mmCIF file with all atom_site columns, N, CA and C and ligand atoms in Angstrom:
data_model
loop_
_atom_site.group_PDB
_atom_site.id
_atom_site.type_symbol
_atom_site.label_atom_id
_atom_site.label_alt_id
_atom_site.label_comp_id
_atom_site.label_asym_id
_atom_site.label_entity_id
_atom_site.label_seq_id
_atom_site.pdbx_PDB_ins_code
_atom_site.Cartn_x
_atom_site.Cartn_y
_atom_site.Cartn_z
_atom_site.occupancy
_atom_site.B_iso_or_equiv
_atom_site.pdbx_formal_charge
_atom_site.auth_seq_id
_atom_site.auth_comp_id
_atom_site.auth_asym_id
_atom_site.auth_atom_id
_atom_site.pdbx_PDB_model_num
ATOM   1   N  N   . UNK M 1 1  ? 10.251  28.357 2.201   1.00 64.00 ? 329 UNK M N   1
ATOM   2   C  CA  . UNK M 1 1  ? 9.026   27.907 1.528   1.00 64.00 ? 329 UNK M CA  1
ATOM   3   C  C   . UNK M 1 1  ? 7.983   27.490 2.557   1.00 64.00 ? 329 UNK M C   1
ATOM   4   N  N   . UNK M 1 2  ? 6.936   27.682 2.707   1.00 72.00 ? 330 UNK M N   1
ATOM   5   C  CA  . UNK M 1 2  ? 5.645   27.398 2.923   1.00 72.00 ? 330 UNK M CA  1
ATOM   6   C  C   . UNK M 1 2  ? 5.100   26.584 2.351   1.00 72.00 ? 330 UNK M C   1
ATOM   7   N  N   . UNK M 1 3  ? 4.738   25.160 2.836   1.00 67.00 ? 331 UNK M N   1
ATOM   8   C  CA  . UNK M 1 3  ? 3.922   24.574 2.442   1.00 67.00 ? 331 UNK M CA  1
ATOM   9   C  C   . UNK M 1 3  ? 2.896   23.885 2.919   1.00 67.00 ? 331 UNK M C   1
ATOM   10  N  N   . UNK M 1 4  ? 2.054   25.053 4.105   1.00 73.00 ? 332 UNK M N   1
ATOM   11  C  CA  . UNK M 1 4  ? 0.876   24.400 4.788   1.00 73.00 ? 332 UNK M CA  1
ATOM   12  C  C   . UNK M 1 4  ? -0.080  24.748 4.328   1.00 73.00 ? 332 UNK M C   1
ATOM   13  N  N   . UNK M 1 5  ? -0.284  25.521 3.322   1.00 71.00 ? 333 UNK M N   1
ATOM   14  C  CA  . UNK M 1 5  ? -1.705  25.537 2.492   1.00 71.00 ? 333 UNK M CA  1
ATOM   15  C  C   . UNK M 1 5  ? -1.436  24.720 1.348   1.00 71.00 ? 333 UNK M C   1
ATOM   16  N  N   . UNK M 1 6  ? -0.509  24.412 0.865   1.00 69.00 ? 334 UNK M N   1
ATOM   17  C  CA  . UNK M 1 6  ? -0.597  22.882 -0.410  1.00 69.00 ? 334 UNK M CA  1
ATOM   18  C  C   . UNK M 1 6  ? -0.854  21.743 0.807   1.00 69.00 ? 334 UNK M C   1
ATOM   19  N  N   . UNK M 1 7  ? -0.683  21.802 1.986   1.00 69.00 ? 335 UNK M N   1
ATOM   20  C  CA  . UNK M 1 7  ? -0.947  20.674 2.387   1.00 69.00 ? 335 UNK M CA  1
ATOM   21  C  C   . UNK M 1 7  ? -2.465  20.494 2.874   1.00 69.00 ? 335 UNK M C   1
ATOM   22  N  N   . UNK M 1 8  ? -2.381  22.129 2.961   1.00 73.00 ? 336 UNK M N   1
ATOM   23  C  CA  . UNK M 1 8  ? -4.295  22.116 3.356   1.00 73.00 ? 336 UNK M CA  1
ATOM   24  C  C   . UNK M 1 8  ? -4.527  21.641 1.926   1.00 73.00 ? 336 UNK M C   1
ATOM   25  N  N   . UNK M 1 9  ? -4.629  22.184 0.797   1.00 71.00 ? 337 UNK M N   1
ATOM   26  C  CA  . UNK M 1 9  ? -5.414  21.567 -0.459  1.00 71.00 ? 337 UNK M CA  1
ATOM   27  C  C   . UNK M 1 9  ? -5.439  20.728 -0.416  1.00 71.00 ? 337 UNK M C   1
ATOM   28  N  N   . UNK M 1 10 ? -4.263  19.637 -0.354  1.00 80.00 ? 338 UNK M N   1
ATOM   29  C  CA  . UNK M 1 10 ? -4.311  18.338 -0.707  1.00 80.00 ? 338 UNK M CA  1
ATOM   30  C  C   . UNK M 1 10 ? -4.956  17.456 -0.568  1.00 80.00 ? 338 UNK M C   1
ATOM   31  N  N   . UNK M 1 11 ? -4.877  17.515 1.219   1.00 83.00 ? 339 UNK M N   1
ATOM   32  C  CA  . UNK M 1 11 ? -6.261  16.936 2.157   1.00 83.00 ? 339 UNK M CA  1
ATOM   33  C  C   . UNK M 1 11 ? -7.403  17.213 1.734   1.00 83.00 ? 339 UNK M C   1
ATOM   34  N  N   . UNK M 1 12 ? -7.959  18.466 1.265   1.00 83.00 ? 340 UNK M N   1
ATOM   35  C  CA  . UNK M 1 12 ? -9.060  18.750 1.161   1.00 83.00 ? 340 UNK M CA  1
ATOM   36  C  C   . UNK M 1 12 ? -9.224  17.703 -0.053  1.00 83.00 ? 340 UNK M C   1
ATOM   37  N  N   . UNK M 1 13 ? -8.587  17.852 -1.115  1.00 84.00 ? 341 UNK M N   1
ATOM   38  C  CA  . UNK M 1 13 ? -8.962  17.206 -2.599  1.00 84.00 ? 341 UNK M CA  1
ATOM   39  C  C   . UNK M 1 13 ? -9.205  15.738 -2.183  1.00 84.00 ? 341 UNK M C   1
ATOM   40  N  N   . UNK M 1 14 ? -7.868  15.255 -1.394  1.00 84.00 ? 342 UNK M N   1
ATOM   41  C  CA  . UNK M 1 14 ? -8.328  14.003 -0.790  1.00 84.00 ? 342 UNK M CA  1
ATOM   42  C  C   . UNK M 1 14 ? -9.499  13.824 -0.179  1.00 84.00 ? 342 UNK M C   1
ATOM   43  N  N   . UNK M 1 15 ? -10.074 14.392 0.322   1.00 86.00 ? 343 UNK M N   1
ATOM   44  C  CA  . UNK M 1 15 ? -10.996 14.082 1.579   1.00 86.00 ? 343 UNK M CA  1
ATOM   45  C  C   . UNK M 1 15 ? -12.201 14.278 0.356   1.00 86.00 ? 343 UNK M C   1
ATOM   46  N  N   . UNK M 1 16 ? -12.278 15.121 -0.915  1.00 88.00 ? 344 UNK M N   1
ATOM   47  C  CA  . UNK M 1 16 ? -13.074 15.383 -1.919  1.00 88.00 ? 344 UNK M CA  1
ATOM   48  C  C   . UNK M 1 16 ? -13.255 14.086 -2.483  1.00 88.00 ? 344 UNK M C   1
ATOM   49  N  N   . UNK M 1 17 ? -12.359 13.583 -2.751  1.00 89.00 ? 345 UNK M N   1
ATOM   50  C  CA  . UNK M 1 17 ? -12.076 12.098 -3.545  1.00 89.00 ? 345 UNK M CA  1
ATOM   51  C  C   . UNK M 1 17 ? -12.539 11.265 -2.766  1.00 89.00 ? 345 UNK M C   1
ATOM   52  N  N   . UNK M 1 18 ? -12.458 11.122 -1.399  1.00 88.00 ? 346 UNK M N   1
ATOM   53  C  CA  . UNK M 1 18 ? -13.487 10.070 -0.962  1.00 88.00 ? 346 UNK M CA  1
ATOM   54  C  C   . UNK M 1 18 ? -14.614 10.282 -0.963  1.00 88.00 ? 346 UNK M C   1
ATOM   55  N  N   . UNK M 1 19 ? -14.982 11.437 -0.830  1.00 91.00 ? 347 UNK M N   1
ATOM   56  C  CA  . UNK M 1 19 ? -16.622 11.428 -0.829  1.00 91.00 ? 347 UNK M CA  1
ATOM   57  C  C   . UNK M 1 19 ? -16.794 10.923 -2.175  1.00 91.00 ? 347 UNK M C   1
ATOM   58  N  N   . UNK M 1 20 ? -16.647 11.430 -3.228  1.00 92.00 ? 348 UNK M N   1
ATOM   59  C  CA  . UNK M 1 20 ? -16.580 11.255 -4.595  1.00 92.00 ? 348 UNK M CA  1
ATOM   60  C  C   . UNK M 1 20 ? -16.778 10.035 -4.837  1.00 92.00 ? 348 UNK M C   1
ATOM   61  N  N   . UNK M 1 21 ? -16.067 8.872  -4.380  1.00 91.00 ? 349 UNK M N   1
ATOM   62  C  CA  . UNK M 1 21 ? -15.894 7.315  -4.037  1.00 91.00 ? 349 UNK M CA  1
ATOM   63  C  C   . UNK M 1 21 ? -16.976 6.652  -3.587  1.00 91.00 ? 349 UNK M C   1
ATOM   64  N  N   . UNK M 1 22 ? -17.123 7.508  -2.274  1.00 93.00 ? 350 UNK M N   1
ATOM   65  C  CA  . UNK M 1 22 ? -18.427 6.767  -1.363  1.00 93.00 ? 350 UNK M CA  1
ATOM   66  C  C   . UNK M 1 22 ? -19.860 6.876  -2.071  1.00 93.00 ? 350 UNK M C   1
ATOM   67  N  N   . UNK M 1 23 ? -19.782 8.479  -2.888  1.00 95.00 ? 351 UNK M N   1
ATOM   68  C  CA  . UNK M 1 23 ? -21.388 8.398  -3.945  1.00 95.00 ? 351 UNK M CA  1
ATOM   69  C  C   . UNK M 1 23 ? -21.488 7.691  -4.445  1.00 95.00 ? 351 UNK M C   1
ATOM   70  N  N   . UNK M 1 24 ? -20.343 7.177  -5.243  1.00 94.00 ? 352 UNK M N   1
ATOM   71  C  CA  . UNK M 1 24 ? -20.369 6.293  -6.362  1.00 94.00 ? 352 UNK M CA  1
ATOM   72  C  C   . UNK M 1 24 ? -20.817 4.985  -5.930  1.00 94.00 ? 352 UNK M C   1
ATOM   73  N  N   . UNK M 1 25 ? -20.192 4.603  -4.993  1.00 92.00 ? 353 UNK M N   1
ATOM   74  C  CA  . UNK M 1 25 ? -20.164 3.355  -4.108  1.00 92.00 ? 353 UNK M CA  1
ATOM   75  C  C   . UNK M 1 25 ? -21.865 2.941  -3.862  1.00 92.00 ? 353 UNK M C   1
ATOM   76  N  N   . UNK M 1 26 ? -22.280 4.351  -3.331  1.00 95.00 ? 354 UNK M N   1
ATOM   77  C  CA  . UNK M 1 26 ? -23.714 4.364  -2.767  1.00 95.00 ? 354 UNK M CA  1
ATOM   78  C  C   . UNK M 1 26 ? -24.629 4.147  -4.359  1.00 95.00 ? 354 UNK M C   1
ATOM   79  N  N   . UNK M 1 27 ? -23.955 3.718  -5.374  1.00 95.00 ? 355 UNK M N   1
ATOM   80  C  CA  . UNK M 1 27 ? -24.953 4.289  -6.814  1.00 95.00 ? 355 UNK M CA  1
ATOM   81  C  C   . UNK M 1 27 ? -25.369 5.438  -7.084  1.00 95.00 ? 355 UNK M C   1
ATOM   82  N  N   . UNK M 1 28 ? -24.555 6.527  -6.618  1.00 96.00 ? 356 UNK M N   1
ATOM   83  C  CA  . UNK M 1 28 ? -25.076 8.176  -6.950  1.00 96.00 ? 356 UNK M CA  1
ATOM   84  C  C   . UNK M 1 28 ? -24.293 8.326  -8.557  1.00 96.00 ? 356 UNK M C   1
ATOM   85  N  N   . UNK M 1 29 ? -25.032 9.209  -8.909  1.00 96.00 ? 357 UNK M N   1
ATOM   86  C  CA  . UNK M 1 29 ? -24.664 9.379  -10.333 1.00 96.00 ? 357 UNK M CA  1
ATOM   87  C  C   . UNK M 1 29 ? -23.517 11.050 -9.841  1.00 96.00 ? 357 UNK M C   1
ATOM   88  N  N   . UNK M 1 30 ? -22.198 10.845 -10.214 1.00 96.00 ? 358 UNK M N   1
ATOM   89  C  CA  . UNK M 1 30 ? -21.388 11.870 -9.966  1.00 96.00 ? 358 UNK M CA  1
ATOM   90  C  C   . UNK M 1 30 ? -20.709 12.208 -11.373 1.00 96.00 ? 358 UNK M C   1
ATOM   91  N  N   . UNK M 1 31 ? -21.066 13.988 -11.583 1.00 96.00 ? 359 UNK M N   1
ATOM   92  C  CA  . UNK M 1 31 ? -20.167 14.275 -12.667 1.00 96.00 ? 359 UNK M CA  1
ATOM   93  C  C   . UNK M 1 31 ? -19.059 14.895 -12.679 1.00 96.00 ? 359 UNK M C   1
ATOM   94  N  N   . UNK M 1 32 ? -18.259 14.699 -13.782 1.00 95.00 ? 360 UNK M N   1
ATOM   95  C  CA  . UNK M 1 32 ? -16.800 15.496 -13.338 1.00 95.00 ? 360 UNK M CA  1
ATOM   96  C  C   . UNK M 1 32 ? -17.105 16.415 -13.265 1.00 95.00 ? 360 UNK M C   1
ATOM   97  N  N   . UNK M 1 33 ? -16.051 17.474 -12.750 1.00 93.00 ? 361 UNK M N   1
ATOM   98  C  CA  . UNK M 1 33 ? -16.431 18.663 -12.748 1.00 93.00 ? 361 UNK M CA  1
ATOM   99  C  C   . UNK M 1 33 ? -16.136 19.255 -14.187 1.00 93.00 ? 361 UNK M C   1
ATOM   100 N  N   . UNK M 1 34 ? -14.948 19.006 -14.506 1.00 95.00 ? 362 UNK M N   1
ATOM   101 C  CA  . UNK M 1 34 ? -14.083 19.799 -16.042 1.00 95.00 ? 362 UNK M CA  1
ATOM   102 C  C   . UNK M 1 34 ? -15.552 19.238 -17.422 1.00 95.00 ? 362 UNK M C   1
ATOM   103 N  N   . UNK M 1 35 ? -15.624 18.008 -17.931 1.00 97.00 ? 363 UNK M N   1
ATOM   104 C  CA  . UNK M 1 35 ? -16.424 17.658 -18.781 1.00 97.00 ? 363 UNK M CA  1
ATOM   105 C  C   . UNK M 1 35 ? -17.961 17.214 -18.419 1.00 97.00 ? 363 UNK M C   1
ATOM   106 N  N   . UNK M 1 36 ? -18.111 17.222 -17.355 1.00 97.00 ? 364 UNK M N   1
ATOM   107 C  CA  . UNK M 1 36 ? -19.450 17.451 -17.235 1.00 97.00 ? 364 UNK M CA  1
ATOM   108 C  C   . UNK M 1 36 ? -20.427 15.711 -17.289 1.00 97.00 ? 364 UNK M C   1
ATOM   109 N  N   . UNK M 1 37 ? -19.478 14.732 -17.549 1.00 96.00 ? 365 UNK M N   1
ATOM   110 C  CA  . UNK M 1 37 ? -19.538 13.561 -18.080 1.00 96.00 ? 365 UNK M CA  1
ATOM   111 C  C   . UNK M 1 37 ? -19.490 13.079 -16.749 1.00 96.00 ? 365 UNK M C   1
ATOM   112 N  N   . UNK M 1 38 ? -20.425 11.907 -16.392 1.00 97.00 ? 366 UNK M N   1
ATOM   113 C  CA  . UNK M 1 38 ? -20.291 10.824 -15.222 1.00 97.00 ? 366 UNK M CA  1
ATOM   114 C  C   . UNK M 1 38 ? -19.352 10.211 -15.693 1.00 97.00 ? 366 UNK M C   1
ATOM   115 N  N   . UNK M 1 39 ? -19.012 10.137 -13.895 1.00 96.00 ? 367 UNK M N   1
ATOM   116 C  CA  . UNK M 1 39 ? -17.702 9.334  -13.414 1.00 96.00 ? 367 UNK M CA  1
ATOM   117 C  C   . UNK M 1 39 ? -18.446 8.110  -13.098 1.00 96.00 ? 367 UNK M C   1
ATOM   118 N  N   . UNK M 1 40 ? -17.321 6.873  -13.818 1.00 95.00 ? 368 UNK M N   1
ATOM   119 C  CA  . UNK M 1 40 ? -17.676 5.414  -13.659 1.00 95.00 ? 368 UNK M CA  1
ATOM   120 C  C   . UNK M 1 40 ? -16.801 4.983  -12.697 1.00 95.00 ? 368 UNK M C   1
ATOM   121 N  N   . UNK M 1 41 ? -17.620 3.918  -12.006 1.00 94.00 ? 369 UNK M N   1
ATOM   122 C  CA  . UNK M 1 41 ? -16.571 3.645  -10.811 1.00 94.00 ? 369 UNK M CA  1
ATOM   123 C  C   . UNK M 1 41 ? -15.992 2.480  -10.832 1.00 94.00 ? 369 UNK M C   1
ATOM   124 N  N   . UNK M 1 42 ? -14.473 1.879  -11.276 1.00 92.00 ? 370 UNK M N   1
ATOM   125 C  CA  . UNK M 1 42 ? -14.057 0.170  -11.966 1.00 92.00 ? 370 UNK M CA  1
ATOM   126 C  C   . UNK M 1 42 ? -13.784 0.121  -10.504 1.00 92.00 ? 370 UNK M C   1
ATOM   127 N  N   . UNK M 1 43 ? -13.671 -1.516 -10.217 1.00 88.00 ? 371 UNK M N   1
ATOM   128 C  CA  . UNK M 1 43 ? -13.555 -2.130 -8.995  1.00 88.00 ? 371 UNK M CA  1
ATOM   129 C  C   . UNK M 1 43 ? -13.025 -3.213 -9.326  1.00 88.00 ? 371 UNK M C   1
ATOM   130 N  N   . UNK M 1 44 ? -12.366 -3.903 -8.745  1.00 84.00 ? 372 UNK M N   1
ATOM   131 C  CA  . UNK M 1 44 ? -11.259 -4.880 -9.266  1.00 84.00 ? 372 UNK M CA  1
ATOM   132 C  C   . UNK M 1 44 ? -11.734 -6.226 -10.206 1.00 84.00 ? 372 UNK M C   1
ATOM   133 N  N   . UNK M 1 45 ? -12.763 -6.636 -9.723  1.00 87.00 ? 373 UNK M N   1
ATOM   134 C  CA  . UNK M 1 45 ? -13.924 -7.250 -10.693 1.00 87.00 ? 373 UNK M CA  1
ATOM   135 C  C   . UNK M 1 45 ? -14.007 -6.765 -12.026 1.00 87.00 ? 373 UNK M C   1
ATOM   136 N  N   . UNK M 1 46 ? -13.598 -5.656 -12.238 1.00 79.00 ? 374 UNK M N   1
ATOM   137 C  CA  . UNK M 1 46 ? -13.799 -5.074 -13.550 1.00 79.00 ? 374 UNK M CA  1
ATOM   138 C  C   . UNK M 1 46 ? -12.636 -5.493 -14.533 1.00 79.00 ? 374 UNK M C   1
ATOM   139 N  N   . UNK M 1 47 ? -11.828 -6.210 -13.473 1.00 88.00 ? 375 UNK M N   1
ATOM   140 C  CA  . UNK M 1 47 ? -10.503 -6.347 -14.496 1.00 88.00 ? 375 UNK M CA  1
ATOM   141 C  C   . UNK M 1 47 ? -9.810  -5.295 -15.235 1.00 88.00 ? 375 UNK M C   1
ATOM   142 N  N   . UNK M 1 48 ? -9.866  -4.097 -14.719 1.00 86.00 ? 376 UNK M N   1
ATOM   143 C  CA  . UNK M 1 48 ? -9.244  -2.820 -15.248 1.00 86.00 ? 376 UNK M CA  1
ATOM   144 C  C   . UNK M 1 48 ? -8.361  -2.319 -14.002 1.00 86.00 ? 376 UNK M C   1
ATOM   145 N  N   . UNK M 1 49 ? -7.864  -1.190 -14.099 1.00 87.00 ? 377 UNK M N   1
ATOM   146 C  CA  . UNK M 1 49 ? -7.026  -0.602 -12.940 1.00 87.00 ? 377 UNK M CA  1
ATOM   147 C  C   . UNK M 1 49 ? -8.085  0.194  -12.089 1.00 87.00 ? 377 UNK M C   1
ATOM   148 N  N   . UNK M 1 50 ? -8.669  -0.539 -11.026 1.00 89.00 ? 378 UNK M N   1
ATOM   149 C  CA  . UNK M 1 50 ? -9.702  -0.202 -10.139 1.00 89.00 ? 378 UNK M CA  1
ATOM   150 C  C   . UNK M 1 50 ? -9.726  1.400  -9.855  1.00 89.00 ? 378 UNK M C   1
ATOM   151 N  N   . UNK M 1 51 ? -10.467 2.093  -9.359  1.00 92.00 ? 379 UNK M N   1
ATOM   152 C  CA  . UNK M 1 51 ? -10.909 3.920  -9.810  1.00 92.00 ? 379 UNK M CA  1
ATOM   153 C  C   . UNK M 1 51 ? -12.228 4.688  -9.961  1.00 92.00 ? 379 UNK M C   1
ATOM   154 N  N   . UNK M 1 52 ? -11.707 5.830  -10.243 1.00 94.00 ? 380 UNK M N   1
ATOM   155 C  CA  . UNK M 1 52 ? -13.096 6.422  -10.546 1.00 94.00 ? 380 UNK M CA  1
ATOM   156 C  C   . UNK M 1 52 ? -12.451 7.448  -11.569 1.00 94.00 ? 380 UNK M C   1
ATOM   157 N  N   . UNK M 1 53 ? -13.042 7.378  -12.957 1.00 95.00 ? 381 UNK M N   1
ATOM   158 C  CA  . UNK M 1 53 ? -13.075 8.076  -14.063 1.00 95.00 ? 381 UNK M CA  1
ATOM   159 C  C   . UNK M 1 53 ? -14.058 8.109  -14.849 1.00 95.00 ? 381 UNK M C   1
ATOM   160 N  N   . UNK M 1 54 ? -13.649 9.914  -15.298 1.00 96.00 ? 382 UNK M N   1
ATOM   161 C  CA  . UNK M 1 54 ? -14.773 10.016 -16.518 1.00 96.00 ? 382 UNK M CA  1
ATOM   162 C  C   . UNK M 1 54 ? -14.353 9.801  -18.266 1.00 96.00 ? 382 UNK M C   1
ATOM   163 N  N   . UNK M 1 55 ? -15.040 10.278 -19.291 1.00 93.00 ? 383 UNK M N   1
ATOM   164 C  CA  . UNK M 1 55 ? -14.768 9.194  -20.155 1.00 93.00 ? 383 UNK M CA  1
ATOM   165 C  C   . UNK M 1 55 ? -13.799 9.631  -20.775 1.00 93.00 ? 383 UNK M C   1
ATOM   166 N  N   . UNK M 1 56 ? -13.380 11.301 -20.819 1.00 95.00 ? 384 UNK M N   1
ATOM   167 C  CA  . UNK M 1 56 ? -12.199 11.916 -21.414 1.00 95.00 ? 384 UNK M CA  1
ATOM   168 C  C   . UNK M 1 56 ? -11.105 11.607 -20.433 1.00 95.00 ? 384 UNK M C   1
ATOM   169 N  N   . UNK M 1 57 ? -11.403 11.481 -19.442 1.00 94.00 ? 385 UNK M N   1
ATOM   170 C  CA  . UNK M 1 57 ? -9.761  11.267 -18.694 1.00 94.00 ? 385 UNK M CA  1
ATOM   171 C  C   . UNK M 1 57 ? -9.497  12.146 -17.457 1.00 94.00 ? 385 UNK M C   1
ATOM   172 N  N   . UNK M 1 58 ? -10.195 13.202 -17.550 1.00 95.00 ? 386 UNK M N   1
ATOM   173 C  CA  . UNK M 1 58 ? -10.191 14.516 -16.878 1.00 95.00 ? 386 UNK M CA  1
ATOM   174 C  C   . UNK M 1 58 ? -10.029 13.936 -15.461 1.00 95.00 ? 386 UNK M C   1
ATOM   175 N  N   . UNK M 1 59 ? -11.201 12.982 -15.332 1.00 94.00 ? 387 UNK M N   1
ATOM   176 C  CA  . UNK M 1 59 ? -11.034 12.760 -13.498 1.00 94.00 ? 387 UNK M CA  1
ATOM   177 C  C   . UNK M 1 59 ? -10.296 11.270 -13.753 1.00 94.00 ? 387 UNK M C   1
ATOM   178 N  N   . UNK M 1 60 ? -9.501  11.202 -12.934 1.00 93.00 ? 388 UNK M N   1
ATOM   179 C  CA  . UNK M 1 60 ? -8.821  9.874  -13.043 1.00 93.00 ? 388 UNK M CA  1
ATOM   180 C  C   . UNK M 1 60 ? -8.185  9.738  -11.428 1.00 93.00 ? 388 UNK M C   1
ATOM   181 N  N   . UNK M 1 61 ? -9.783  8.845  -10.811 1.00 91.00 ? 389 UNK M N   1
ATOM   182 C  CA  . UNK M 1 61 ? -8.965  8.751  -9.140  1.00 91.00 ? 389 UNK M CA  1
ATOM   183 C  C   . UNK M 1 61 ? -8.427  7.432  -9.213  1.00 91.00 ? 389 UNK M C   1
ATOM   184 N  N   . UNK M 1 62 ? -7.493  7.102  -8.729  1.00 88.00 ? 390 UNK M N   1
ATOM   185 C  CA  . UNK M 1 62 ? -6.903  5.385  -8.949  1.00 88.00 ? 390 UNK M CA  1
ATOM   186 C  C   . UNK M 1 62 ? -7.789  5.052  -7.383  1.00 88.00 ? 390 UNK M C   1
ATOM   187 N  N   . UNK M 1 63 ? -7.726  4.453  -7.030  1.00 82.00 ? 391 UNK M N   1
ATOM   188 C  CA  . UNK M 1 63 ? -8.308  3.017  -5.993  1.00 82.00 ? 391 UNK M CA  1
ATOM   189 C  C   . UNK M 1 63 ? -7.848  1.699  -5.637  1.00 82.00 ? 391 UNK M C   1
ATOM   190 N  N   . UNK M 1 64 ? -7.198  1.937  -4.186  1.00 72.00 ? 392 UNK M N   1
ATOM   191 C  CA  . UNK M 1 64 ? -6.162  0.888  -3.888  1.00 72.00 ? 392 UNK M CA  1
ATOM   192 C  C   . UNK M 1 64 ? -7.225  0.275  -3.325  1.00 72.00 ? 392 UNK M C   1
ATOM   193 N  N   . UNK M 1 65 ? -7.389  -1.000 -3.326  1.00 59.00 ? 393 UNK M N   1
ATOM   194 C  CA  . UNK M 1 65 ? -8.230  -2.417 -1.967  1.00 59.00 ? 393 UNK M CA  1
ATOM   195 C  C   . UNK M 1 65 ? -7.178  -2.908 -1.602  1.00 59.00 ? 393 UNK M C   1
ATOM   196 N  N   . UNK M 1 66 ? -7.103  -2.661 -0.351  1.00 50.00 ? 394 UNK M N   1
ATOM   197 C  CA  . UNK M 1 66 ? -6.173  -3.858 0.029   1.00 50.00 ? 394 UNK M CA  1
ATOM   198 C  C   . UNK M 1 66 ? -6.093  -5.273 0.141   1.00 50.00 ? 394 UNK M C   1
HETATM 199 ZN ZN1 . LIG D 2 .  ? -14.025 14.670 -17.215 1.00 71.22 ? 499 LIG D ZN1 1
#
């Protein structure tokens, strides 16, 4: 088995997801890609499970703070 192009994707998606993070962070308005719906960005203040999701579910990045 081969698995250095799932490991290339992965990174990439990762490395997608932070940018994704940092717009949000910056107040950029980011939409999912699948529903087309802005992604809200919870932060632990929010008292929810900190992230970035849109409103169907589609994007669901979790967000660790240490
Ligand atoms: Zn979505």
């Amino acid at each position: 088995m081969d698995f250095s192009n799932l490991n290339k994707q992965s990174s990439k998606s990762f490395h997608k997801q932070k940018n994704l993070i940092k717009q949000l962070m910056k107040g950029q308005l980011v939409k999912c890609p699948h529903c087309q719906q802005s992604i809200k960005l919870y932060l632990p203040e929010d008292k929810v499970k900190p992230g970035a999701r849109c409103d169907k579910g589609c994007t669901d990045i979790d967000l660790e703070f240490a």
